[in-house]
Coordinates of C-alpha atoms in Angstrom, one line a residue:
M1 CA 63.9 9.1 -37.7
R2 CA 62.7 6.3 -35.4
I3 CA 62.3 7.2 -31.6
A4 CA 64.4 4.0 -31.1
D5 CA 67.5 5.7 -33.0
C6 CA 67.4 8.6 -30.2
G7 CA 67.8 6.2 -27.1
L8 CA 64.6 7.4 -25.6
R9 CA 63.6 5.8 -22.4
I10 CA 60.3 6.4 -20.6
Q11 CA 60.5 4.9 -17.2
K12 CA 57.1 4.6 -15.3
T13 CA 56.0 4.7 -12.1
R14 CA 52.4 4.3 -11.1
S15 CA 51.2 6.7 -14.3
C16 CA 47.9 9.4 -14.0
L17 CA 48.2 9.6 -17.9
L18 CA 44.9 7.2 -17.9
T19 CA 42.7 8.7 -15.4
R20 CA 39.3 9.0 -14.3
N21 CA 39.9 13.0 -14.7
P22 CA 40.2 13.6 -18.5
Q23 CA 41.4 17.4 -17.9
S24 CA 44.1 16.0 -15.5
A25 CA 45.6 13.3 -18.1
I26 CA 45.7 15.9 -20.9
R27 CA 47.8 18.2 -18.7
N28 CA 50.1 15.5 -17.7
L29 CA 50.4 14.3 -21.0
L30 CA 51.4 17.9 -22.5
V31 CA 54.2 18.3 -19.7
A32 CA 55.6 15.1 -20.9
L33 CA 55.4 15.7 -24.5
L34 CA 56.7 19.2 -23.9
L35 CA 59.9 17.5 -22.2
I36 CA 60.3 14.8 -24.9
T37 CA 59.8 17.4 -27.8
T38 CA 62.4 19.5 -25.9
F39 CA 65.3 17.0 -26.2
L40 CA 64.5 14.9 -29.6
S41 CA 64.9 17.8 -31.6
A42 CA 68.9 16.8 -31.1
C43 CA 68.7 13.3 -31.6
G44 CA 70.0 13.6 -35.1
P45 CA 71.2 15.8 -38.1
R46 CA 69.3 14.4 -40.9
R47 CA 65.5 15.9 -39.8
T48 CA 65.2 18.7 -37.3
P49 CA 61.7 20.2 -36.7
N50 CA 61.1 23.9 -37.8
L51 CA 60.9 25.2 -34.0
E52 CA 60.4 29.1 -34.9
R53 CA 57.1 27.8 -36.3
I54 CA 56.5 25.2 -33.5
F55 CA 57.0 28.1 -30.9
A56 CA 56.0 31.1 -32.3
G57 CA 53.5 31.0 -29.8
A58 CA 55.7 30.9 -27.1
R59 CA 57.8 33.7 -28.7
E60 CA 55.2 36.1 -29.0
H61 CA 53.6 35.2 -25.5
K62 CA 54.0 38.1 -23.3
G63 CA 54.4 38.4 -19.4
K64 CA 56.9 35.5 -18.7
R65 CA 58.2 35.7 -15.6
P66 CA 62.3 37.0 -15.9
I67 CA 65.2 34.5 -15.8
I68 CA 68.6 35.1 -14.1
V69 CA 71.4 32.6 -16.2
I70 CA 74.2 31.7 -13.8
P71 CA 77.2 29.7 -15.5
G72 CA 79.3 27.3 -14.2
I73 CA 83.1 27.2 -13.4
L74 CA 84.9 28.9 -16.1
G75 CA 81.9 30.3 -17.5
S76 CA 82.5 34.1 -16.9
R77 CA 85.4 36.4 -18.4
M78 CA 88.0 37.3 -16.3
V79 CA 89.5 40.6 -17.1
N80 CA 92.6 42.5 -15.7
R81 CA 90.7 46.0 -14.5
R82 CA 94.0 47.7 -14.9
T83 CA 95.0 46.7 -18.1
G84 CA 92.0 45.4 -19.6
E85 CA 93.5 42.4 -20.6
V86 CA 91.2 39.4 -21.0
V87 CA 93.0 36.6 -18.8
W88 CA 90.3 34.0 -19.1
P89 CA 89.3 32.5 -21.8
S90 CA 93.1 32.7 -23.3
V91 CA 95.4 29.9 -24.5
F92 CA 98.6 31.8 -23.1
R93 CA 99.5 32.9 -20.0
S94 CA 99.2 36.9 -19.1
D95 CA 102.9 38.2 -18.4
V96 CA 101.4 40.4 -15.6
D97 CA 98.3 38.4 -14.2
G98 CA 97.3 34.9 -14.4
L99 CA 94.4 32.8 -12.8
S100 CA 96.2 32.2 -9.5
L101 CA 95.0 33.7 -6.1
P102 CA 96.7 34.4 -3.3
T103 CA 97.3 31.8 -0.5
T104 CA 96.9 33.1 2.7
P105 CA 94.8 32.0 5.5
D106 CA 92.6 35.1 5.1
L107 CA 90.3 33.7 2.1
D108 CA 88.5 37.4 1.9
A109 CA 91.7 39.0 1.4
N110 CA 93.3 36.8 -1.2
R111 CA 92.2 38.6 -4.1
D112 CA 94.0 40.1 -7.4
D113 CA 93.2 42.6 -10.6
L114 CA 90.9 40.1 -12.2
V115 CA 87.0 40.5 -12.4
A116 CA 84.4 39.0 -13.8
S117 CA 83.0 40.9 -17.0
R118 CA 80.5 38.7 -18.7
I119 CA 79.3 35.3 -19.4
V120 CA 81.7 33.6 -21.9
E121 CA 79.6 33.0 -24.9
T122 CA 82.4 31.7 -27.2
A123 CA 86.1 30.8 -26.8
K124 CA 88.7 30.6 -29.3
L125 CA 91.5 29.0 -27.6
A126 CA 94.0 28.8 -30.4
K127 CA 94.4 30.3 -33.7
I128 CA 94.2 27.0 -35.7
A129 CA 91.3 25.6 -33.6
P130 CA 87.9 26.0 -34.0
E131 CA 85.5 28.6 -31.9
V132 CA 84.3 26.5 -28.9
Y133 CA 80.8 27.6 -28.2
V134 CA 80.3 27.6 -24.3
Y135 CA 76.8 29.6 -23.6
H136 CA 76.4 31.0 -26.9
Y137 CA 73.4 28.7 -27.8
L138 CA 71.5 28.9 -24.5
L139 CA 71.3 32.8 -24.8
R140 CA 70.2 32.7 -28.6
A141 CA 67.7 30.1 -27.6
L142 CA 66.3 32.4 -25.0
E143 CA 66.2 35.2 -27.4
D144 CA 64.9 33.9 -30.5
Y145 CA 62.7 30.8 -29.6
G146 CA 61.6 32.1 -25.7
G147 CA 60.8 35.5 -26.7
Y148 CA 63.2 37.0 -24.0
R149 CA 65.8 40.0 -24.5
E150 CA 68.8 40.6 -22.3
G151 CA 68.6 42.9 -19.6
D152 CA 71.2 45.3 -17.8
W153 CA 71.3 44.9 -14.2
D154 CA 72.4 48.7 -13.6
N155 CA 70.0 50.0 -16.3
P156 CA 67.2 47.5 -16.7
P157 CA 64.7 48.5 -19.8
E158 CA 61.2 49.4 -19.5
G159 CA 59.0 46.1 -18.7
G160 CA 62.4 44.4 -17.6
D161 CA 60.4 42.7 -14.9
R162 CA 58.9 40.4 -17.6
D163 CA 60.4 38.5 -20.7
T164 CA 63.4 39.3 -19.8
F165 CA 66.4 37.6 -18.7
Y166 CA 69.6 38.5 -16.9
V167 CA 73.1 37.2 -16.6
F168 CA 75.3 36.6 -13.6
P169 CA 78.9 36.7 -14.3
Y170 CA 81.0 36.0 -11.3
D171 CA 84.6 35.1 -10.4
W172 CA 84.2 31.5 -10.3
R173 CA 87.7 31.0 -8.5
R174 CA 86.6 32.5 -5.5
D175 CA 84.3 31.5 -2.6
N176 CA 80.6 30.2 -3.5
V177 CA 79.1 31.7 -0.4
E178 CA 80.8 35.3 -1.5
S179 CA 79.2 34.8 -5.0
A180 CA 76.1 33.7 -3.7
R181 CA 75.8 37.0 -1.4
L182 CA 76.7 39.2 -4.4
L183 CA 73.7 37.5 -6.3
V184 CA 71.3 38.5 -3.5
R185 CA 72.9 41.8 -3.4
R186 CA 72.2 42.5 -7.5
V187 CA 69.0 40.9 -7.6
E188 CA 67.7 43.3 -4.5
A189 CA 68.9 46.2 -6.1
L190 CA 67.2 45.5 -9.4
K191 CA 64.2 44.8 -8.0
L192 CA 64.5 48.4 -6.5
R193 CA 65.3 49.9 -10.2
L194 CA 62.3 48.1 -11.6
G195 CA 60.0 49.2 -8.9
R196 CA 59.2 45.4 -8.2
P197 CA 59.9 44.5 -4.7
D198 CA 58.1 41.4 -5.1
L199 CA 59.3 40.1 -8.1
R200 CA 60.6 36.2 -8.3
F201 CA 62.7 35.0 -10.9
N202 CA 63.6 31.6 -12.4
I203 CA 67.0 31.0 -12.2
V204 CA 68.8 28.9 -15.0
A205 CA 71.8 27.6 -13.4
H206 CA 74.7 25.2 -15.1
S207 CA 76.9 23.1 -12.8
M208 CA 78.4 25.0 -10.1
G209 CA 75.9 27.8 -11.0
G210 CA 73.3 25.8 -9.6
L211 CA 75.2 25.2 -6.2
V212 CA 75.5 29.4 -5.8
A213 CA 71.6 29.4 -6.6
R214 CA 70.7 27.1 -4.2
Y215 CA 72.6 28.7 -1.5
A216 CA 71.3 32.0 -2.5
A217 CA 67.7 30.6 -2.1
M218 CA 68.6 28.7 1.2
Y219 CA 70.3 31.4 3.0
G220 CA 69.8 34.9 1.3
D221 CA 72.8 37.4 2.0
R222 CA 74.0 35.4 5.2
D223 CA 77.5 33.8 5.4
L224 CA 78.3 30.5 6.7
P225 CA 77.3 30.0 10.5
P226 CA 80.5 29.8 12.8
E227 CA 82.5 26.4 13.2
G228 CA 80.2 24.3 15.7
T229 CA 76.8 25.7 14.6
E230 CA 74.5 24.1 13.2
P231 CA 73.3 25.5 9.5
K232 CA 69.7 26.2 9.5
P233 CA 68.4 27.7 6.1
D234 CA 65.6 30.3 6.8
W235 CA 64.5 30.4 2.5
R236 CA 65.1 34.1 2.8
G237 CA 66.5 34.0 -0.8
A238 CA 62.6 32.6 -1.9
S239 CA 61.8 36.1 -1.6
F240 CA 63.2 36.7 -5.1
V241 CA 63.7 32.9 -6.4
N242 CA 60.7 31.1 -7.9
K243 CA 62.2 27.9 -9.5
I244 CA 65.8 26.6 -10.1
F245 CA 66.3 24.9 -13.1
M246 CA 69.8 23.0 -12.7
F247 CA 72.0 21.6 -15.7
G248 CA 74.8 19.3 -14.3
T249 CA 75.0 20.7 -10.8
P250 CA 76.9 18.4 -8.3
N251 CA 74.6 18.5 -5.2
E252 CA 77.1 16.2 -3.5
G253 CA 79.9 17.3 -5.5
S254 CA 82.3 15.9 -8.3
M255 CA 85.1 13.6 -8.1
E256 CA 86.2 15.3 -10.8
A257 CA 87.0 18.4 -9.1
F258 CA 89.3 16.2 -7.1
A259 CA 90.9 14.7 -10.2
T260 CA 91.6 18.6 -11.0
L261 CA 93.2 19.3 -7.8
L262 CA 95.7 16.4 -8.6
G263 CA 96.7 17.0 -12.0
G264 CA 95.2 20.5 -13.2
Y265 CA 92.2 21.1 -15.3
S266 CA 91.3 18.7 -18.2
V267 CA 89.3 19.6 -21.3
T268 CA 88.1 16.0 -21.9
E269 CA 85.5 14.4 -20.0
G270 CA 84.5 10.6 -18.8
T271 CA 87.3 8.0 -19.4
R272 CA 88.7 10.1 -22.3
T273 CA 92.7 10.9 -22.6
R274 CA 92.9 14.0 -20.0
L275 CA 94.2 16.7 -22.0
R276 CA 95.4 19.8 -20.1
L277 CA 94.7 23.3 -21.5
F278 CA 98.4 23.9 -22.3
N279 CA 99.6 25.9 -19.2
K280 CA 96.4 27.3 -18.0
L281 CA 94.5 25.9 -15.0
S282 CA 97.4 23.9 -13.8
R283 CA 97.3 22.3 -10.4
E284 CA 99.3 25.1 -9.0
D285 CA 96.2 27.6 -10.3
V286 CA 93.4 25.4 -9.0
M287 CA 94.7 25.0 -5.3
T288 CA 94.2 28.7 -5.4
A289 CA 90.4 28.5 -5.6
P290 CA 88.1 28.0 -2.9
S291 CA 85.5 27.2 -5.3
I292 CA 87.4 24.1 -6.7
F293 CA 87.5 22.5 -3.1
Q294 CA 83.9 23.5 -2.8
L295 CA 83.2 21.3 -5.7
L296 CA 84.6 18.2 -3.9
P297 CA 82.2 15.2 -3.4
H298 CA 80.9 14.7 0.2
R299 CA 78.6 12.4 2.0
A300 CA 78.5 9.1 0.1
E301 CA 80.0 10.6 -2.9
A302 CA 83.6 10.8 -1.3
R303 CA 84.3 7.0 -2.4
F304 CA 87.6 5.6 -2.5
L305 CA 88.9 2.0 -3.3
D306 CA 91.6 0.3 -2.2
E307 CA 94.2 -2.4 -4.3
H308 CA 91.4 -5.0 -4.0
L309 CA 88.9 -2.4 -5.2
R310 CA 87.2 -2.4 -1.9
P311 CA 85.7 0.6 0.2
L312 CA 88.8 2.4 1.8
S313 CA 87.6 4.7 4.7
L314 CA 89.4 8.3 4.0
D315 CA 88.2 11.9 5.3
L316 CA 88.4 14.1 2.1
Y317 CA 88.6 17.1 4.2
D318 CA 91.4 16.3 6.7
P319 CA 94.4 18.0 5.5
A320 CA 96.5 15.1 7.0
V321 CA 95.3 12.7 4.6
W322 CA 96.2 15.1 1.5
R323 CA 99.7 15.4 3.1
R324 CA 100.2 11.5 3.1
Y325 CA 99.2 10.6 -0.1
H326 CA 100.8 14.0 -1.3
W327 CA 97.4 15.3 -3.1
S328 CA 97.8 18.6 -4.7
A329 CA 100.2 20.7 -5.4
A330 CA 100.1 22.3 -2.0
N331 CA 101.6 18.7 -0.7
D332 CA 104.1 17.8 -3.3
P333 CA 107.7 18.3 -2.0
A334 CA 108.8 20.0 -5.4
F335 CA 106.3 22.5 -4.9
R336 CA 107.0 23.3 -1.4
E337 CA 110.4 23.8 -2.0
A338 CA 110.0 26.5 -4.6
Y339 CA 107.2 27.8 -2.4
A340 CA 109.5 28.6 0.3
R341 CA 112.2 30.1 -2.2
G342 CA 109.0 32.3 -3.6
E343 CA 109.6 30.4 -7.0
P344 CA 106.5 28.4 -7.2
H345 CA 105.6 27.5 -11.0
G346 CA 102.2 28.7 -12.1
L347 CA 101.5 31.0 -9.1
E348 CA 101.6 34.9 -10.1
S349 CA 103.2 37.9 -8.3
P350 CA 100.7 38.3 -5.8
T351 CA 101.4 35.3 -3.9
R352 CA 105.1 36.1 -3.8
K353 CA 107.1 34.6 -1.2
G354 CA 105.4 32.6 1.7
T355 CA 106.0 30.4 4.6
L356 CA 104.9 26.8 4.5
A357 CA 103.3 27.1 7.7
E358 CA 101.1 29.7 5.6
L359 CA 100.6 27.5 2.9
D360 CA 99.5 24.8 5.0
A361 CA 97.1 27.1 7.2
Y362 CA 95.5 28.3 3.8
F363 CA 94.7 24.8 2.7
E364 CA 93.3 23.6 6.2
V365 CA 90.9 26.6 5.8
V366 CA 89.9 26.1 2.5
L367 CA 89.1 22.5 3.1
K368 CA 87.1 23.2 6.4
R369 CA 85.4 26.4 4.4
A370 CA 84.5 23.4 1.8
R371 CA 83.0 21.0 4.6
R372 CA 81.1 24.0 6.2
F373 CA 79.5 25.0 2.7
H374 CA 78.4 21.4 2.3
E375 CA 76.7 20.8 5.4
A376 CA 75.1 24.4 4.7
L377 CA 73.7 23.1 1.5
D378 CA 72.8 19.5 2.8
A379 CA 70.8 21.1 5.8
L380 CA 67.4 20.3 4.2
D381 CA 65.4 18.7 7.0
N382 CA 64.8 22.5 8.0
S383 CA 63.9 23.4 4.4
V384 CA 60.6 22.3 4.0
N385 CA 57.6 23.6 6.3
A386 CA 56.0 20.1 7.0
R387 CA 59.2 18.6 8.2
D388 CA 58.7 18.7 12.0
A389 CA 58.4 15.1 12.4
S390 CA 59.9 14.0 9.0
A391 CA 62.9 12.1 10.9
N392 CA 60.4 9.4 12.0
A393 CA 57.7 9.5 9.2
P394 CA 57.3 7.0 7.0
D395 CA 58.7 7.4 3.7
T396 CA 55.6 7.4 1.6
S397 CA 54.7 9.2 -1.2
A398 CA 52.1 11.1 0.5
N399 CA 54.7 12.4 2.6
A400 CA 57.0 13.2 -0.5
T401 CA 54.1 15.1 -1.8
D402 CA 53.6 17.0 1.2
A403 CA 57.1 18.0 1.2
L404 CA 57.6 18.7 -2.2
T405 CA 54.3 21.0 -2.3
S406 CA 55.5 22.9 0.8
A407 CA 59.0 23.5 -0.5
P408 CA 59.7 27.2 -0.6
V409 CA 61.8 26.7 -4.0
K410 CA 61.3 23.8 -6.2
L411 CA 64.3 22.2 -8.6
Y412 CA 64.3 20.8 -12.2
A413 CA 67.2 18.7 -12.8
F414 CA 68.7 18.1 -16.1
G415 CA 71.8 16.2 -17.0
G416 CA 73.5 13.2 -18.6
D417 CA 73.8 9.7 -17.5
C418 CA 75.4 8.2 -20.7
E419 CA 79.1 8.8 -19.5
E420 CA 81.4 6.6 -17.5
T421 CA 81.9 9.4 -14.8
L422 CA 84.8 9.3 -11.8
S423 CA 83.4 8.3 -8.9
A424 CA 86.1 6.2 -6.8
P425 CA 89.7 6.5 -7.2
V426 CA 91.8 3.7 -6.2
V427 CA 94.8 4.3 -3.7
L428 CA 97.5 1.7 -3.4
R429 CA 101.0 1.5 -2.5
D430 CA 103.7 1.4 -4.9
E431 CA 106.5 -0.5 -2.9
K432 CA 109.2 -0.5 -5.3
R433 CA 109.2 3.3 -5.5
G434 CA 108.1 3.9 -1.7
R435 CA 105.1 6.1 -2.6
W436 CA 101.1 6.1 -2.7
L437 CA 99.5 6.5 -6.0
T438 CA 96.4 7.6 -6.8
L439 CA 94.5 6.2 -9.9
I440 CA 92.0 8.4 -11.3
R441 CA 92.2 6.6 -15.0
P442 CA 90.8 3.1 -15.1
K443 CA 93.5 0.7 -16.0
S444 CA 94.3 -3.1 -15.1
L445 CA 96.0 -3.8 -12.2
R446 CA 97.9 -6.1 -9.9
A447 CA 97.6 -6.1 -5.9
S448 CA 100.3 -6.9 -3.6
D449 CA 99.0 -10.2 -3.1
G450 CA 99.3 -10.9 -6.8
R451 CA 95.7 -10.9 -7.6
R452 CA 95.1 -9.3 -10.7
F453 CA 92.1 -7.2 -11.9
E454 CA 91.4 -6.3 -15.5
R455 CA 90.8 -3.1 -16.7
A456 CA 87.1 -3.5 -17.4
E457 CA 86.6 -4.7 -13.5
V458 CA 88.2 -1.5 -12.3
L459 CA 86.4 0.8 -14.7
H460 CA 83.3 -0.7 -13.4
A461 CA 84.1 0.2 -9.7
M462 CA 85.5 3.4 -10.3
F463 CA 83.1 4.9 -12.3
E464 CA 79.3 5.6 -12.4
P465 CA 76.5 6.9 -14.9
G466 CA 76.7 10.6 -15.4
D467 CA 77.9 13.6 -17.8
G468 CA 81.5 12.7 -17.8
R469 CA 82.1 15.1 -14.7
V470 CA 79.0 14.8 -12.6
T471 CA 77.2 11.6 -11.7
R472 CA 73.7 10.9 -12.0
A473 CA 73.2 10.6 -8.4
S474 CA 75.1 13.6 -7.6
L475 CA 72.9 15.7 -9.4
L476 CA 69.9 14.3 -7.9
G477 CA 71.2 14.2 -4.4
L478 CA 70.3 10.6 -4.1
D479 CA 72.8 10.3 -1.0
L480 CA 71.5 13.3 0.8
A481 CA 70.1 12.3 4.5
G482 CA 66.8 13.9 5.1
A483 CA 63.3 13.1 4.6
R484 CA 62.3 12.3 0.9
A485 CA 61.1 15.5 -0.7
S486 CA 60.9 14.1 -4.5
L487 CA 58.3 12.5 -5.9
F488 CA 60.3 10.8 -8.7
Y489 CA 63.2 10.0 -6.8
A490 CA 64.4 9.1 -3.2
T491 CA 66.2 12.6 -2.6
P492 CA 65.5 15.5 0.2
L493 CA 66.0 17.8 -2.6
P494 CA 62.7 19.6 -3.7
V495 CA 63.3 17.8 -7.0
A496 CA 60.0 18.6 -9.1
Y497 CA 61.3 17.0 -12.3
A498 CA 64.3 15.8 -13.8
A499 CA 65.3 14.8 -17.4
F500 CA 68.5 12.9 -18.7
T501 CA 70.0 12.7 -22.0
C502 CA 73.5 11.3 -23.4
D503 CA 75.3 15.0 -23.4
L504 CA 78.4 15.7 -21.9
H505 CA 79.1 18.0 -18.9
S506 CA 80.0 20.9 -20.9
D507 CA 77.6 20.5 -23.7
L508 CA 74.4 20.0 -21.5
Q509 CA 73.4 23.8 -21.5
N510 CA 74.0 24.1 -25.2
N511 CA 72.6 20.8 -26.6
M512 CA 69.6 20.7 -24.5
L513 CA 68.5 23.9 -25.8
K514 CA 70.1 24.4 -28.9
K515 CA 67.7 25.3 -31.5
R516 CA 65.2 23.2 -29.9
A517 CA 62.3 23.4 -27.6
A518 CA 60.4 26.7 -26.6
R519 CA 63.9 27.9 -25.9
F520 CA 62.8 27.9 -22.1
R521 CA 58.9 28.3 -23.0
F522 CA 59.1 25.3 -20.2
T523 CA 60.1 27.5 -17.7
H524 CA 56.3 28.9 -18.3
R525 CA 54.6 25.6 -18.9
L526 CA 56.0 24.0 -16.0
R527 CA 54.7 26.9 -13.8
N528 CA 52.1 24.6 -12.2
A529 CA 53.9 21.2 -13.2
T530 CA 53.9 20.0 -9.3
A531 CA 50.1 20.7 -9.3
E532 CA 49.6 19.2 -12.6
T533 CA 51.6 16.1 -12.0
L534 CA 50.9 15.3 -8.5
R535 CA 47.2 13.6 -8.0
R536 CA 45.9 11.3 -5.7
D537 CA 43.4 8.8 -6.8
P538 CA 39.8 7.8 -5.4
R539 CA 41.7 5.2 -3.2
G540 CA 44.2 7.9 -1.7
E541 CA 47.4 6.8 -3.5
L542 CA 49.5 8.7 -5.1
C543 CA 49.9 8.6 -9.4
V544 CA 52.6 10.6 -11.0
A545 CA 53.1 11.3 -14.8
P546 CA 56.0 9.4 -16.2
K547 CA 59.5 9.8 -15.5
I548 CA 61.2 10.7 -18.5
S549 CA 64.7 9.9 -19.6
L550 CA 66.1 10.6 -22.8
H551 CA 68.9 9.1 -24.6
R552 CA 70.8 10.8 -27.9
R553 CA 73.7 8.8 -29.0
S554 CA 76.9 10.9 -29.0
L555 CA 78.0 11.7 -32.5

């Protein structure tokens, strides 16, 4: 198969591959080729490399740093602790307990009988439907190619401080700060059991799991600061986090979360027709989950357009805005009537009858909590030791190198950028029916002054390149404020490396690893990637290895 068939793109900045230092050139080339090999093995079904043979050395290499795997939203199995019933993944709604949480202003008290048991490897959502591989290939890749074994948090194996991965399932409905703090406690307990208080892990995180990992690294077991207090990360979590490998993590949020709050969860991505998962994860369900709100876009990613496709200034975290446009079930008149009667469709018994004042108070609190969560993750000016004067410092490669080198935890980003991904819904007035409409799907439209916009023009305005759920810009944090901390991209996130393919969001964690590449041998190979790819030439200019973006045509 020709490389052109795979859609390989190699974008160069000033390259160091041809340098006066041959050893540096070889190291840079090896890093680049390793990532290329990782992704090219999925370019087509006709010819695939014998990866077991290719990476026999990686599998047999001993002493690799341990790994923590953190799934994204929907990625942990939810079980009723009293009955043992698997509530998620399951196509049918439980008669006893569903996925809805109580909706009171006390978010910490909004609990039910569901607990996270383990990661979702495969899911069969209907008898006639094929089995869906969720995280199966990721875990098998770590074992078969990477030479890792799965460890038990409570009973780690002998030598569990190396060549071992630990899976962190969590209740993906609940507050992400709560999940991050739980992660910190489990890691600290594991280190005690292993007798390794100095042990640091590499984290492999998909989607929302990357936000959980970042918060844990930045704040450790600390809650969000009180309202009005500036978040200041102390990076205490760096005591156990070495590197974070993010797959499709929405560092600036995802407008798909907004679409989910409007109409419920869709199994399809991008511009495909939205398909609900039967009566699971309805808009009534998802509005009870604080984590969904914490996936909302923020800063420049929180864009809306008017009927002329011009920017519309809206505060996505103002409850009054949601009420005005009837966004989410909580602001739907029919739902509110049912809620007041104690008969809301889709909500389970823990919610029971509540007052509308209580519902509105919950909605205000959950939006405020989401905003604070974003502010905490965006507080990057204090995240790097050499940032004292960064606000007024010129945005140069040298400063970016210093910032990246001094970053307590470096990030490695992997995503998709071939799919049209919702970025800016259109809000317009339906004068005939006297109501507001919010478009999350592209279609031709006519403004109130008669001007017509074709579907292609609307699509171009509403969507950006991404993986169908998370835009490329959000993964890289391109619109975040702060001094540049990445050599390759204009982002304050300490992104040491990034690569992109044509995979959908739900396929990233498997298609980037399934039967390919050292099954995370790159976590070992990139141990010194920053030192190997960042070099200064004799003139004092910074030269870097190529930026790689690999595209595989969707089958």
